[in-house]
Amino acid sequence: MFQVRTTSAARRVANCSARFTVIKSASRGFATVSNISPTRTHRVVVIGGGAAGLDISHKLLRSGKFSQDDIAVIDPAIWHHYQPGWTLVGGGLKTKEELRRPLNSLVDPKFKFYNDSVAGFSPKDNSITLGNGDKVSYEQLVVVPGISINYGSVKGLSEALADPKSHVSSIYNYDTCDKTFDTIQRLHKGTAIFTQPAGPIKCAGAPQKIMWLALDHWKRAGLYDPSNPSSSAVQISFMTGMPVMFGVAKYNAALEQLRKERGVEGYFQHDLISIDGNKATFVLPNEKEPVIKQFDLLHVVPKMGPHTFVKNSALANEAGYVDVDDGTTRHKKYPNVWSAGDASSLPTSKTAAAITSQSPVLVHNLLQSLEGKTPEAIYDGYASCPLLTEYGKVLLAEFKYGGEPKETFGDWFGIDQAIPRRSFYYLKKNFFPWVYYNHMVKGTWGGPKGWTN
């Protein structure tokens, strides 16, 4: 998962439209000066300094096959964020500041770091064009810039998010993830709606993670009684553009049962399209009339998709993602181009955990390619979602292609990971953020396989 990066809070301005400018730029903190080397040719160019970009570039460096500036990393961001932690921020468990680092502090000095954007690709002549117009050439190209969040997919969302007095928030943005907990704390009576859009998003479990934490908060505050939800001060609805709670059958069954047991009203295939005051409008497939719901709290997950510079390039498939083989992560047309993470066409969940299994495959195959050998490593579609179901418990979903469970602790200890557990909660809250910054971004974490050299 290529993490969202933002500018600092000091750059926010007071008026609504300017504040939304900050929100729209949350996925990139653009630098005004590019550090361009006189020699702009590299053996490997990695586009993206997020989870995938840092993990892959450092794994390549640790192979011992590259010298100073052989590997280049390109990214315009100033900050690197541990975005999976924003759910914890939204639930009041962490501060957003503790989950970010200056990007340049995470880039190994042996890399050539271009703190600039990408304007375009020229795969036929093995080069890319930077935002400032300069060209960078490569032998091998790794395209891992993640995906962008489309706030314009919901009319009125930008204004609602930027208004500190509104009860609309989103954990998918650095500037608003802490607003989420503020709105949860301020709600003492009324209707709370949590949304999820149709289509691919980063961490498909996150939209309901924050709902479960909010439910538990209101339960502890005496505002919600799962055994008698209709008589509770707070009413809770999950309105999703998807047909189910979760895309993997085993975990969907567990979460659907949880939804019913806790009295959460479920609206499926309801896609949010606009916000007007305290009214949210949803559309349904094959239905002419929209559904309008009043709310006192609204948590929104906007639609997401590939960055324009990827979508409009020769590297993209029809959906706009980098068109790579599902197993080798190699581009289907250009053999010296690779992709993983959110920007890739790999048909699995877009999570940081998925990257831990994709990166070793990509790195191994790229190194094989440099030696003139045929890529042989195969990615099996592994992804994971540590799904918070309340304060103190997590359902740890792990699966591979085809929605088949691939449970680490189930294999080791024979336990059912569809049952929320306290031990998994501490993995999510404490271990994963620690191992991310201490090992994953340095290329020494292999997910279920543990530490690597």
JSON list of C-alpha atoms in Angstrom, two decimals, residues 298-410:
[
{"chain": "A", "resi": 298, "resn": "LEU", "atom": "CA", "xyz": [-21.22, 10.69, 8.81]},
{"chain": "A", "resi": 299, "resn": "HIS", "atom": "CA", "xyz": [-17.96, 8.88, 8.22]},
{"chain": "A", "resi": 300, "resn": "VAL", "atom": "CA", "xyz": [-17.08, 8.88, 4.52]},
{"chain": "A", "resi": 301, "resn": "VAL", "atom": "CA", "xyz": [-14.73, 6.78, 2.44]},
{"chain": "A", "resi": 302, "resn": "PRO", "atom": "CA", "xyz": [-14.38, 8.43, -0.99]},
{"chain": "A", "resi": 303, "resn": "LYS", "atom": "CA", "xyz": [-13.83, 6.48, -4.19]},
{"chain": "A", "resi": 304, "resn": "MET", "atom": "CA", "xyz": [-10.21, 5.78, -5.14]},
{"chain": "A", "resi": 305, "resn": "GLY", "atom": "CA", "xyz": [-8.34, 5.02, -8.31]},
{"chain": "A", "resi": 306, "resn": "PRO", "atom": "CA", "xyz": [-5.05, 5.15, -10.19]},
{"chain": "A", "resi": 307, "resn": "HIS", "atom": "CA", "xyz": [-3.08, 8.35, -10.47]},
{"chain": "A", "resi": 308, "resn": "THR", "atom": "CA", "xyz": [-3.65, 10.20, -13.72]},
{"chain": "A", "resi": 309, "resn": "PHE", "atom": "CA", "xyz": [-0.01, 9.92, -14.80]},
{"chain": "A", "resi": 310, "resn": "VAL", "atom": "CA", "xyz": [-0.31, 6.13, -14.56]},
{"chain": "A", "resi": 311, "resn": "LYS", "atom": "CA", "xyz": [-3.82, 5.82, -15.94]},
{"chain": "A", "resi": 312, "resn": "ASN", "atom": "CA", "xyz": [-2.98, 7.81, -19.07]},
{"chain": "A", "resi": 313, "resn": "SER", "atom": "CA", "xyz": [0.27, 5.96, -19.75]},
{"chain": "A", "resi": 314, "resn": "ALA", "atom": "CA", "xyz": [1.21, 3.05, -21.98]},
{"chain": "A", "resi": 315, "resn": "LEU", "atom": "CA", "xyz": [1.77, 0.97, -18.85]},
{"chain": "A", "resi": 316, "resn": "ALA", "atom": "CA", "xyz": [-1.89, 0.91, -17.78]},
{"chain": "A", "resi": 317, "resn": "ASN", "atom": "CA", "xyz": [-4.63, -1.61, -18.42]},
{"chain": "A", "resi": 318, "resn": "GLU", "atom": "CA", "xyz": [-8.21, -0.59, -19.21]},
{"chain": "A", "resi": 319, "resn": "ALA", "atom": "CA", "xyz": [-8.89, 0.17, -15.56]},
{"chain": "A", "resi": 320, "resn": "GLY", "atom": "CA", "xyz": [-5.83, 2.41, -15.29]},
{"chain": "A", "resi": 321, "resn": "TYR", "atom": "CA", "xyz": [-3.60, 0.16, -13.20]},
{"chain": "A", "resi": 322, "resn": "VAL", "atom": "CA", "xyz": [-0.10, -0.99, -14.16]},
{"chain": "A", "resi": 323, "resn": "ASP", "atom": "CA", "xyz": [-0.75, -4.09, -16.24]},
{"chain": "A", "resi": 324, "resn": "VAL", "atom": "CA", "xyz": [1.36, -6.84, -14.69]},
{"chain": "A", "resi": 325, "resn": "ASP", "atom": "CA", "xyz": [1.26, -10.62, -14.52]},
{"chain": "A", "resi": 326, "resn": "ASP", "atom": "CA", "xyz": [-0.70, -11.83, -11.48]},
{"chain": "A", "resi": 327, "resn": "GLY", "atom": "CA", "xyz": [2.12, -14.13, -10.42]},
{"chain": "A", "resi": 328, "resn": "THR", "atom": "CA", "xyz": [5.46, -12.61, -11.43]},
{"chain": "A", "resi": 329, "resn": "THR", "atom": "CA", "xyz": [4.49, -8.89, -11.04]},
{"chain": "A", "resi": 330, "resn": "ARG", "atom": "CA", "xyz": [6.21, -8.26, -14.40]},
{"chain": "A", "resi": 331, "resn": "HIS", "atom": "CA", "xyz": [4.55, -6.01, -16.98]},
{"chain": "A", "resi": 332, "resn": "LYS", "atom": "CA", "xyz": [2.70, -7.92, -19.65]},
{"chain": "A", "resi": 333, "resn": "LYS", "atom": "CA", "xyz": [4.14, -5.85, -22.51]},
{"chain": "A", "resi": 334, "resn": "TYR", "atom": "CA", "xyz": [7.38, -4.29, -21.24]},
{"chain": "A", "resi": 335, "resn": "PRO", "atom": "CA", "xyz": [9.66, -6.95, -19.67]},
{"chain": "A", "resi": 336, "resn": "ASN", "atom": "CA", "xyz": [11.80, -4.44, -17.75]},
{"chain": "A", "resi": 337, "resn": "VAL", "atom": "CA", "xyz": [8.81, -2.85, -16.00]},
{"chain": "A", "resi": 338, "resn": "TRP", "atom": "CA", "xyz": [7.40, -4.12, -12.68]},
{"chain": "A", "resi": 339, "resn": "SER", "atom": "CA", "xyz": [4.66, -3.13, -10.27]},
{"chain": "A", "resi": 340, "resn": "ALA", "atom": "CA", "xyz": [3.19, -4.07, -6.90]},
{"chain": "A", "resi": 341, "resn": "GLY", "atom": "CA", "xyz": [0.98, -2.54, -4.26]},
{"chain": "A", "resi": 342, "resn": "ASP", "atom": "CA", "xyz": [-2.02, -0.34, -4.89]},
{"chain": "A", "resi": 343, "resn": "ALA", "atom": "CA", "xyz": [-0.97, 0.90, -8.34]},
{"chain": "A", "resi": 344, "resn": "SER", "atom": "CA", "xyz": [-0.69, -2.59, -9.78]},
{"chain": "A", "resi": 345, "resn": "SER", "atom": "CA", "xyz": [-3.32, -4.69, -11.51]},
{"chain": "A", "resi": 346, "resn": "LEU", "atom": "CA", "xyz": [-2.73, -7.54, -9.05]},
{"chain": "A", "resi": 347, "resn": "PRO", "atom": "CA", "xyz": [-6.26, -8.79, -8.22]},
{"chain": "A", "resi": 348, "resn": "THR", "atom": "CA", "xyz": [-6.01, -8.76, -4.43]},
{"chain": "A", "resi": 349, "resn": "SER", "atom": "CA", "xyz": [-6.72, -6.39, -1.56]},
{"chain": "A", "resi": 350, "resn": "LYS", "atom": "CA", "xyz": [-4.75, -3.17, -1.46]},
{"chain": "A", "resi": 351, "resn": "THR", "atom": "CA", "xyz": [-3.03, -3.46, 1.92]},
{"chain": "A", "resi": 352, "resn": "ALA", "atom": "CA", "xyz": [0.44, -3.02, 3.36]},
{"chain": "A", "resi": 353, "resn": "ALA", "atom": "CA", "xyz": [0.37, -6.69, 4.32]},
{"chain": "A", "resi": 354, "resn": "ALA", "atom": "CA", "xyz": [-0.07, -7.67, 0.68]},
{"chain": "A", "resi": 355, "resn": "ILE", "atom": "CA", "xyz": [3.09, -5.74, -0.15]},
{"chain": "A", "resi": 356, "resn": "THR", "atom": "CA", "xyz": [5.11, -7.86, 2.28]},
{"chain": "A", "resi": 357, "resn": "SER", "atom": "CA", "xyz": [4.42, -10.86, 0.03]},
{"chain": "A", "resi": 358, "resn": "GLN", "atom": "CA", "xyz": [4.57, -9.02, -3.30]},
{"chain": "A", "resi": 359, "resn": "SER", "atom": "CA", "xyz": [7.92, -7.31, -2.70]},
{"chain": "A", "resi": 360, "resn": "PRO", "atom": "CA", "xyz": [10.09, -10.43, -2.32]},
{"chain": "A", "resi": 361, "resn": "VAL", "atom": "CA", "xyz": [8.60, -11.86, -5.52]},
{"chain": "A", "resi": 362, "resn": "LEU", "atom": "CA", "xyz": [9.18, -8.65, -7.47]},
{"chain": "A", "resi": 363, "resn": "VAL", "atom": "CA", "xyz": [12.72, -8.19, -6.17]},
{"chain": "A", "resi": 364, "resn": "HIS", "atom": "CA", "xyz": [13.72, -11.80, -6.88]},
{"chain": "A", "resi": 365, "resn": "ASN", "atom": "CA", "xyz": [12.31, -11.68, -10.39]},
{"chain": "A", "resi": 366, "resn": "LEU", "atom": "CA", "xyz": [13.82, -8.30, -11.19]},
{"chain": "A", "resi": 367, "resn": "LEU", "atom": "CA", "xyz": [17.26, -9.52, -10.12]},
{"chain": "A", "resi": 368, "resn": "GLN", "atom": "CA", "xyz": [16.78, -12.64, -12.23]},
{"chain": "A", "resi": 369, "resn": "SER", "atom": "CA", "xyz": [15.88, -10.44, -15.18]},
{"chain": "A", "resi": 370, "resn": "LEU", "atom": "CA", "xyz": [19.04, -8.36, -14.75]},
{"chain": "A", "resi": 371, "resn": "GLU", "atom": "CA", "xyz": [21.01, -11.60, -15.10]},
{"chain": "A", "resi": 372, "resn": "GLY", "atom": "CA", "xyz": [19.12, -12.58, -18.22]},
{"chain": "A", "resi": 373, "resn": "LYS", "atom": "CA", "xyz": [17.16, -15.29, -16.45]},
{"chain": "A", "resi": 374, "resn": "THR", "atom": "CA", "xyz": [13.45, -16.03, -16.55]},
{"chain": "A", "resi": 375, "resn": "PRO", "atom": "CA", "xyz": [11.45, -14.82, -13.53]},
{"chain": "A", "resi": 376, "resn": "GLU", "atom": "CA", "xyz": [10.46, -17.82, -11.45]},
{"chain": "A", "resi": 377, "resn": "ALA", "atom": "CA", "xyz": [9.02, -16.50, -8.19]},
{"chain": "A", "resi": 378, "resn": "ILE", "atom": "CA", "xyz": [5.22, -16.45, -8.00]},
{"chain": "A", "resi": 379, "resn": "TYR", "atom": "CA", "xyz": [2.96, -14.29, -5.83]},
{"chain": "A", "resi": 380, "resn": "ASP", "atom": "CA", "xyz": [-0.04, -16.25, -4.56]},
{"chain": "A", "resi": 381, "resn": "GLY", "atom": "CA", "xyz": [-2.26, -13.25, -3.84]},
{"chain": "A", "resi": 382, "resn": "TYR", "atom": "CA", "xyz": [-1.63, -13.11, -0.08]},
{"chain": "A", "resi": 383, "resn": "ALA", "atom": "CA", "xyz": [-3.17, -10.15, 1.72]},
{"chain": "A", "resi": 384, "resn": "SER", "atom": "CA", "xyz": [-4.23, -9.46, 5.26]},
{"chain": "A", "resi": 385, "resn": "CYS", "atom": "CA", "xyz": [-6.62, -7.21, 7.13]},
{"chain": "A", "resi": 386, "resn": "PRO", "atom": "CA", "xyz": [-6.35, -6.88, 10.93]},
{"chain": "A", "resi": 387, "resn": "LEU", "atom": "CA", "xyz": [-9.98, -5.89, 11.42]},
{"chain": "A", "resi": 388, "resn": "LEU", "atom": "CA", "xyz": [-10.72, -4.08, 14.69]},
{"chain": "A", "resi": 389, "resn": "THR", "atom": "CA", "xyz": [-14.09, -5.23, 15.99]},
{"chain": "A", "resi": 390, "resn": "GLU", "atom": "CA", "xyz": [-13.96, -3.31, 19.30]},
{"chain": "A", "resi": 391, "resn": "TYR", "atom": "CA", "xyz": [-11.42, -1.78, 21.66]},
{"chain": "A", "resi": 392, "resn": "GLY", "atom": "CA", "xyz": [-9.19, -4.69, 22.59]},
{"chain": "A", "resi": 393, "resn": "LYS", "atom": "CA", "xyz": [-10.10, -7.23, 19.89]},
{"chain": "A", "resi": 394, "resn": "VAL", "atom": "CA", "xyz": [-9.18, -7.84, 16.25]},
{"chain": "A", "resi": 395, "resn": "LEU", "atom": "CA", "xyz": [-10.37, -10.31, 13.64]},
{"chain": "A", "resi": 396, "resn": "LEU", "atom": "CA", "xyz": [-7.23, -11.17, 11.67]},
{"chain": "A", "resi": 397, "resn": "ALA", "atom": "CA", "xyz": [-8.24, -11.89, 8.09]},
{"chain": "A", "resi": 398, "resn": "GLU", "atom": "CA", "xyz": [-5.51, -13.49, 5.96]},
{"chain": "A", "resi": 399, "resn": "PHE", "atom": "CA", "xyz": [-6.20, -14.84, 2.50]},
{"chain": "A", "resi": 400, "resn": "LYS", "atom": "CA", "xyz": [-4.85, -15.38, -1.00]},
{"chain": "A", "resi": 401, "resn": "TYR", "atom": "CA", "xyz": [-6.17, -15.43, -4.55]},
{"chain": "A", "resi": 402, "resn": "GLY", "atom": "CA", "xyz": [-9.66, -16.81, -4.87]},
{"chain": "A", "resi": 403, "resn": "GLY", "atom": "CA", "xyz": [-10.66, -15.62, -1.41]},
{"chain": "A", "resi": 404, "resn": "GLU", "atom": "CA", "xyz": [-9.05, -18.67, 0.15]},
{"chain": "A", "resi": 405, "resn": "PRO", "atom": "CA", "xyz": [-7.98, -18.19, 3.79]},
{"chain": "A", "resi": 406, "resn": "LYS", "atom": "CA", "xyz": [-4.25, -18.41, 4.39]},
{"chain": "A", "resi": 407, "resn": "GLU", "atom": "CA", "xyz": [-3.99, -18.00, 8.13]},
{"chain": "A", "resi": 408, "resn": "THR", "atom": "CA", "xyz": [-0.57, -17.71, 9.74]},
{"chain": "A", "resi": 409, "resn": "PHE", "atom": "CA", "xyz": [-1.66, -18.44, 13.30]},
{"chain": "A", "resi": 410, "resn": "GLY", "atom": "CA", "xyz": [-4.18, -21.00, 12.13]}
]
